[in-house]
CSV table of C-alpha atoms in Angstrom, one decimal:
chain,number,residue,atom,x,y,z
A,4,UNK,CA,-29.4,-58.7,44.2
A,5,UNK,CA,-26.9,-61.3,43.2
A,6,UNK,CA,-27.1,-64.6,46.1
A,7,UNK,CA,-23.8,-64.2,48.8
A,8,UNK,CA,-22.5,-67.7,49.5
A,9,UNK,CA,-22.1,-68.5,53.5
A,10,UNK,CA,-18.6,-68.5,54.7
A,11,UNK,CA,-16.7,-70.0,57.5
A,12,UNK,CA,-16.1,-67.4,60.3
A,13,UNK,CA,-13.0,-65.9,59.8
A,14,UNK,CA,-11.4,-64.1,56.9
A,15,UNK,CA,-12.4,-65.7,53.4
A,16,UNK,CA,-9.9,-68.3,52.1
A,17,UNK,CA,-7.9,-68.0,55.3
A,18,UNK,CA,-6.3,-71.4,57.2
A,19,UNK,CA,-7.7,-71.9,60.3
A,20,UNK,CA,-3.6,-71.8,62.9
A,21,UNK,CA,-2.7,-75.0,64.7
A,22,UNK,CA,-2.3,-75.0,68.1
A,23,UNK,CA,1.4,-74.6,69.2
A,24,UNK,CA,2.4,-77.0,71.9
A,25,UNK,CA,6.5,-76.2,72.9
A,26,UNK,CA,8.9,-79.8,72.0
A,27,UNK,CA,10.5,-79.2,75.2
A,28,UNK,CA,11.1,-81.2,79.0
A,29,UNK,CA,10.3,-84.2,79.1
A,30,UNK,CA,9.1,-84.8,75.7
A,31,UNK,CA,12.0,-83.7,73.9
A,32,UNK,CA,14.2,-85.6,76.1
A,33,UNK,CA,12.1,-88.8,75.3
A,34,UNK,CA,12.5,-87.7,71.7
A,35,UNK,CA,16.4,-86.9,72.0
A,36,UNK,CA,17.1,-90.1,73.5
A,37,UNK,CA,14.8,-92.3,71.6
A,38,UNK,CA,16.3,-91.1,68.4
A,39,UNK,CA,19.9,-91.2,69.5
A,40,UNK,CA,18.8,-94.9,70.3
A,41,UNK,CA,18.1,-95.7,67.1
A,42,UNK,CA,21.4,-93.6,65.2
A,43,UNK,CA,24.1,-95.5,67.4
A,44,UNK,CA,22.6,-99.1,67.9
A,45,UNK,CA,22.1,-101.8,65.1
A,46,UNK,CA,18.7,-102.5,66.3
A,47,UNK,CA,16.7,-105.6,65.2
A,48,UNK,CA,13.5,-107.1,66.3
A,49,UNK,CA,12.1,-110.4,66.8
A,50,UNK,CA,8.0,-111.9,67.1
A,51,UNK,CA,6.8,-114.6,68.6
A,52,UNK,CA,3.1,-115.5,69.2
A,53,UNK,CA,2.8,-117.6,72.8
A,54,UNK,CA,-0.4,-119.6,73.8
A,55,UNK,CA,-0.7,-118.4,77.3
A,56,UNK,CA,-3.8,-120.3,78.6
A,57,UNK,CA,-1.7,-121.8,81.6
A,58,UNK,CA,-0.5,-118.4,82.1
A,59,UNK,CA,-3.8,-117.0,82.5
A,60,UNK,CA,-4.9,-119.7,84.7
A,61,UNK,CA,-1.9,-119.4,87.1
A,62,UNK,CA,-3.1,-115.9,87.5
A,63,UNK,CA,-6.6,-116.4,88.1
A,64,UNK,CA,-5.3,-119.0,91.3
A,65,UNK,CA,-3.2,-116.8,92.7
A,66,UNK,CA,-5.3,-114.0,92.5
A,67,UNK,CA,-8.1,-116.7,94.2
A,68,UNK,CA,-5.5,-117.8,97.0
A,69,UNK,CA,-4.8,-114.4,98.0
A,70,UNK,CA,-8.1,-112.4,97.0
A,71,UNK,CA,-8.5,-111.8,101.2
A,72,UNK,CA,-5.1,-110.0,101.1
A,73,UNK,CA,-5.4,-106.4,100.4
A,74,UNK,CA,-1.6,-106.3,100.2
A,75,UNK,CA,-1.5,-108.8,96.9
A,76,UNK,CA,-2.5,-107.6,93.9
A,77,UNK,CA,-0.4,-109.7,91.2
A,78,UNK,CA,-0.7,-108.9,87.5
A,79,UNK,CA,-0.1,-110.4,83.8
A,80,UNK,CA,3.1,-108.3,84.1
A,81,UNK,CA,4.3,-109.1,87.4
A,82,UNK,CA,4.7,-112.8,85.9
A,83,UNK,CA,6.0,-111.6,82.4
A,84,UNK,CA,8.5,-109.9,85.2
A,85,UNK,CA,9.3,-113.2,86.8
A,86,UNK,CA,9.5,-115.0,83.6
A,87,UNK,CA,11.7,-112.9,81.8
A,88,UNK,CA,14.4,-112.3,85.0
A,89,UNK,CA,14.5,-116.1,85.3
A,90,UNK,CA,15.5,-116.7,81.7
A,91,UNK,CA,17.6,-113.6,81.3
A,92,UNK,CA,20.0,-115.8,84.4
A,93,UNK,CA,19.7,-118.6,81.3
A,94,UNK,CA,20.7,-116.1,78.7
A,95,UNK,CA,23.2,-113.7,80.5
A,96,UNK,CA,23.8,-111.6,77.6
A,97,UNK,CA,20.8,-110.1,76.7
A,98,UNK,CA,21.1,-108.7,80.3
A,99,UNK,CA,24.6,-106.9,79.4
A,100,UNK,CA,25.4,-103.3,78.2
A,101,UNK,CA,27.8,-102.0,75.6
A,102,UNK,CA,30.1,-99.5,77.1
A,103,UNK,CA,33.1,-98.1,75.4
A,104,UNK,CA,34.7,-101.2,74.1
A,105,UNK,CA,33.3,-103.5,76.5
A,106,UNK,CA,30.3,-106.1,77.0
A,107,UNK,CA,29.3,-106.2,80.9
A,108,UNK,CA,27.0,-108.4,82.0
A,109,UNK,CA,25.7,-108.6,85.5
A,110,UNK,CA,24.9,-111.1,87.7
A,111,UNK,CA,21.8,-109.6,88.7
A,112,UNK,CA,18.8,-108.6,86.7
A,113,UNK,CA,18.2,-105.1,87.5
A,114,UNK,CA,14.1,-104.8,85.1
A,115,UNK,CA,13.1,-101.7,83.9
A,116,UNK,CA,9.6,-101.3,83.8
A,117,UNK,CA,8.4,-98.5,81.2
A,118,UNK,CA,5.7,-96.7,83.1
A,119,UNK,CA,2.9,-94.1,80.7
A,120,UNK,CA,2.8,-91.0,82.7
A,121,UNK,CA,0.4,-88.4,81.3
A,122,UNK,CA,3.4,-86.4,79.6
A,123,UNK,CA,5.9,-89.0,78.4
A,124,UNK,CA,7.1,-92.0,79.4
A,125,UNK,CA,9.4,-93.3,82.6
A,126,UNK,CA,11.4,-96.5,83.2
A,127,UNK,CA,11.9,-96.8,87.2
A,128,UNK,CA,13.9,-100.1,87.6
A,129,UNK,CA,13.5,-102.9,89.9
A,130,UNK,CA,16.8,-104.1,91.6
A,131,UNK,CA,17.8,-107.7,91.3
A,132,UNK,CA,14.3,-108.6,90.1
A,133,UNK,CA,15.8,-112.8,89.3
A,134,UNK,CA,15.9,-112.6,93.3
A,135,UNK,CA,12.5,-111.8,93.6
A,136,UNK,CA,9.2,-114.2,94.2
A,137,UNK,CA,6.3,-113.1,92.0
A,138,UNK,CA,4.9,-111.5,95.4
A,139,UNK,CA,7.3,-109.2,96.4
A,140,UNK,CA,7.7,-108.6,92.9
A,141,UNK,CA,4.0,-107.3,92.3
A,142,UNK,CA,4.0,-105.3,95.2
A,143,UNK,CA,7.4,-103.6,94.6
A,144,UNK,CA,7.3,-103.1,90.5
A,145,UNK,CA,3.0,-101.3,91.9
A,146,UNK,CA,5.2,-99.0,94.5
A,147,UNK,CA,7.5,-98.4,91.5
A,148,UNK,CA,4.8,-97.3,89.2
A,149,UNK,CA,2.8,-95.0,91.5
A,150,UNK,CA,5.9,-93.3,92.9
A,151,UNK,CA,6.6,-92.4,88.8
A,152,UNK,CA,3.1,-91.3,88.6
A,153,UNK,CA,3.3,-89.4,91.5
A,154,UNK,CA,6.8,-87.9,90.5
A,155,UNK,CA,8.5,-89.8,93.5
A,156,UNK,CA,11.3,-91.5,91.9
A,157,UNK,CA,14.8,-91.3,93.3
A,158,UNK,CA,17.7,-91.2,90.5
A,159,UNK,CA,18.6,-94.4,92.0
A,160,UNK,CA,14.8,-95.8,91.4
A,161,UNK,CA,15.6,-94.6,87.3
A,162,UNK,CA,19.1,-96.3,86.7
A,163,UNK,CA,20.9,-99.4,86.4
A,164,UNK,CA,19.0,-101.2,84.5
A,165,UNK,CA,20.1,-104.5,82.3
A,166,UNK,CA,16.6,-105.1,80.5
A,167,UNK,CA,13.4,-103.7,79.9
A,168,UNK,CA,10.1,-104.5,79.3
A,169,UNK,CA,7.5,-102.2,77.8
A,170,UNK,CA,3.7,-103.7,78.1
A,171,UNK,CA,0.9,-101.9,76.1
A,172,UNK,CA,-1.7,-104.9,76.6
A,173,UNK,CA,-3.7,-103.0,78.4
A,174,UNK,CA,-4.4,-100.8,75.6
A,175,UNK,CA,-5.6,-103.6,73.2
A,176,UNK,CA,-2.4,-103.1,70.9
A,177,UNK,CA,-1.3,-106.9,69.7
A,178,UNK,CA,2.2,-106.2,69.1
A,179,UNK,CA,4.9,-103.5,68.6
A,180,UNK,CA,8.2,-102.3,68.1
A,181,UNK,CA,9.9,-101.7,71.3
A,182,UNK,CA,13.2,-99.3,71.2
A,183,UNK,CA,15.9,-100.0,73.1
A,184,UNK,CA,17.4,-97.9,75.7
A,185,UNK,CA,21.3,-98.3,75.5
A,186,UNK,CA,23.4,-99.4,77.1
A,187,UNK,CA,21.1,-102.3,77.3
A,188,UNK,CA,21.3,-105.4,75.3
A,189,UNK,CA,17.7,-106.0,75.0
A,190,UNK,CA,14.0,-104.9,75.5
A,191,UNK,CA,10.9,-106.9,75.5
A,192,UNK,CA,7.5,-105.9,73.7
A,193,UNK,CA,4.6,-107.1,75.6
A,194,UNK,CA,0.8,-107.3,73.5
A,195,UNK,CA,-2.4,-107.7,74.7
A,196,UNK,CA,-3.8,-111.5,75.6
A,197,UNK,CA,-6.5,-112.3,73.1
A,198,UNK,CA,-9.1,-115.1,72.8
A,199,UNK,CA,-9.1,-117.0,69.7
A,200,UNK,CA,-8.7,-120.0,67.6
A,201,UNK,CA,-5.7,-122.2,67.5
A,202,UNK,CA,-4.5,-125.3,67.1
A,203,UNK,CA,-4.5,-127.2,70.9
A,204,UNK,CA,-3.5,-131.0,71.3
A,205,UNK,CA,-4.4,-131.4,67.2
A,206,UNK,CA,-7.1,-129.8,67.2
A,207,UNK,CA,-8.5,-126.4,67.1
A,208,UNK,CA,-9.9,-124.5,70.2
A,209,UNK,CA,-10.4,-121.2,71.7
A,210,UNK,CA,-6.9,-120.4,73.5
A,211,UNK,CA,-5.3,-117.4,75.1
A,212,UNK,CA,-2.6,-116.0,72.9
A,213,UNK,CA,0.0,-113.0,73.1
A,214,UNK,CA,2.8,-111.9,70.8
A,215,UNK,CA,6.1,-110.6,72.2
A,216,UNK,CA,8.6,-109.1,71.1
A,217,UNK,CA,12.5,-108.6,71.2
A,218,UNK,CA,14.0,-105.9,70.3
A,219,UNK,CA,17.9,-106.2,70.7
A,220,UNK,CA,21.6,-104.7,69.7
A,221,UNK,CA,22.8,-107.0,67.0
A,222,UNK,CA,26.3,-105.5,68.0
A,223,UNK,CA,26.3,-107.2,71.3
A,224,UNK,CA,24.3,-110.2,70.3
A,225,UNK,CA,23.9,-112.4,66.9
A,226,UNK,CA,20.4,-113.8,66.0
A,227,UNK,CA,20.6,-117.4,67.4
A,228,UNK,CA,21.1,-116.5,70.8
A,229,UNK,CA,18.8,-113.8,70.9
A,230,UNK,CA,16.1,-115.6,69.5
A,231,UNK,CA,16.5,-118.2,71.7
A,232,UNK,CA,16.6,-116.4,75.2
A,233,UNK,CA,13.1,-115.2,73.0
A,234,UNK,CA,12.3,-119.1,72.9
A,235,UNK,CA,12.5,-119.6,76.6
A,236,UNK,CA,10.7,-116.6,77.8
A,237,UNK,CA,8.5,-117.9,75.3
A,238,UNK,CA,8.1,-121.9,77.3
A,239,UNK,CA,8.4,-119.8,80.2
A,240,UNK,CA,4.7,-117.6,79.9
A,241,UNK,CA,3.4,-120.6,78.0
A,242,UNK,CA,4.2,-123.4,81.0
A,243,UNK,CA,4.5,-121.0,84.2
A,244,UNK,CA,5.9,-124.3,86.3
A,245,UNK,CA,9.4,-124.1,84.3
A,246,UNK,CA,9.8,-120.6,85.9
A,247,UNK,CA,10.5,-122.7,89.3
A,248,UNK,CA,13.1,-125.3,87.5
């Protein structure tokens, strides 16, 4: 009796099917409007690597002045919030949108703030976030985010905006390529904060460092300015005291 070889349940030489999942709802409307993004925008993007040790240490005391107060919970990215709002008043158009034939740019910074939901993606915006203190901010971009995850949102809660900011630190990614959403001028790419050598007052010491990054509409804004509004958010996360100036 000739040996049988084993095989694989199944018919022989037959391809195991994928598993069909429909491209529809949400996703395909992240999908449609992500890639319309990229076909009608000239989008470039800028990196910069910040040493946020004062950053870091701001956090830790307020988070020490206010750890009896159930009511304040303050984040990384409830400063990058206050940070980036303050130097978008310096830098007025990367808080703009390109409609028709015009460039408007508001007075106020209305933030979006990309929220991860389990099936896609949501940006609820927060209202005239430069008029904000970093406490009022915390606690209203938190209601923000667990109204999205709870499917709460009004329309007015999801439009508006002027900026975004997309923050993936907390999934150990060091940088990225953030898409914009048009009309907006601009979008900020927030990576992790990481440990590690660099150089510190001439000499080399363990430091906390992030990258960031801008992506923006090269239409509606030339390299200079963009990268310097990049600059300032920059001094602004690496010196928290210049957010107050």
């Amino acid at each position: 009796e000739e040996p049988r070889s084993e095989e694989a349940p199944g018919e022989a030489g037959e391809a195991e099917l994928p598993t069909s999942v429909p491209y529809a709802g949400m996703r395909r409307s992240i999908g449609d409007n992500m890639l319309a993004s990229l076909q009608t925008t000239a989008q470039l993007t800028a990196f910069a690597e910040v040493d946020v040790s004062e950053m870091v240490g701001f956090l830790d005391l307020v988070r020490e002045e206010y750890k009896k107060d159930e009511s304040v919970r303050v984040s990384y990215n409830d400063i990058i919030i206050l940070a980036v709002s303050r130097a978008l008043k310096r830098h007025p158009i990367m808080s703009s949108i390109l409609v028709g034939d015009e460039i408007l740019m508001y007075d106020s910074v209305n933030m979006g703030i990309a929220v991860a939901l389990t099936d896609g993606l949501i940006v609820p915006v927060l209202k005239d976030a430069d008029k904000k203190g970093l406490l009022q901010i915390a606690r209203e971009a938190r209601d923000l985010a667990a109204r999205a995850r709870e499917g709460k949102l009004t329309v007015d809660d999801v439009t508006g905006g002027t900026f975004t900011i997309s923050n993936t630190g907390m999934l150990d990614v060091d940088s990225f390529t953030p898409i914009l959403r048009p009309p907006e001028t601009g979008i900020l790419g927030v990576g992790r904060v990481k440990r590690k050598p660099a150089e510190y007052k001439g000499e080399i010491a363990l430091r906390h460092l992030m990258t960031i990054s801008l992506t923006y509409d090269h239409r509606v804004v030339d390299g200079v300015p963009a990268h310097e509004f990049l600059q300032t958010v920059g001094r602004y996360l690496q010196h928290p005291t210049l957010i107050m100036t």
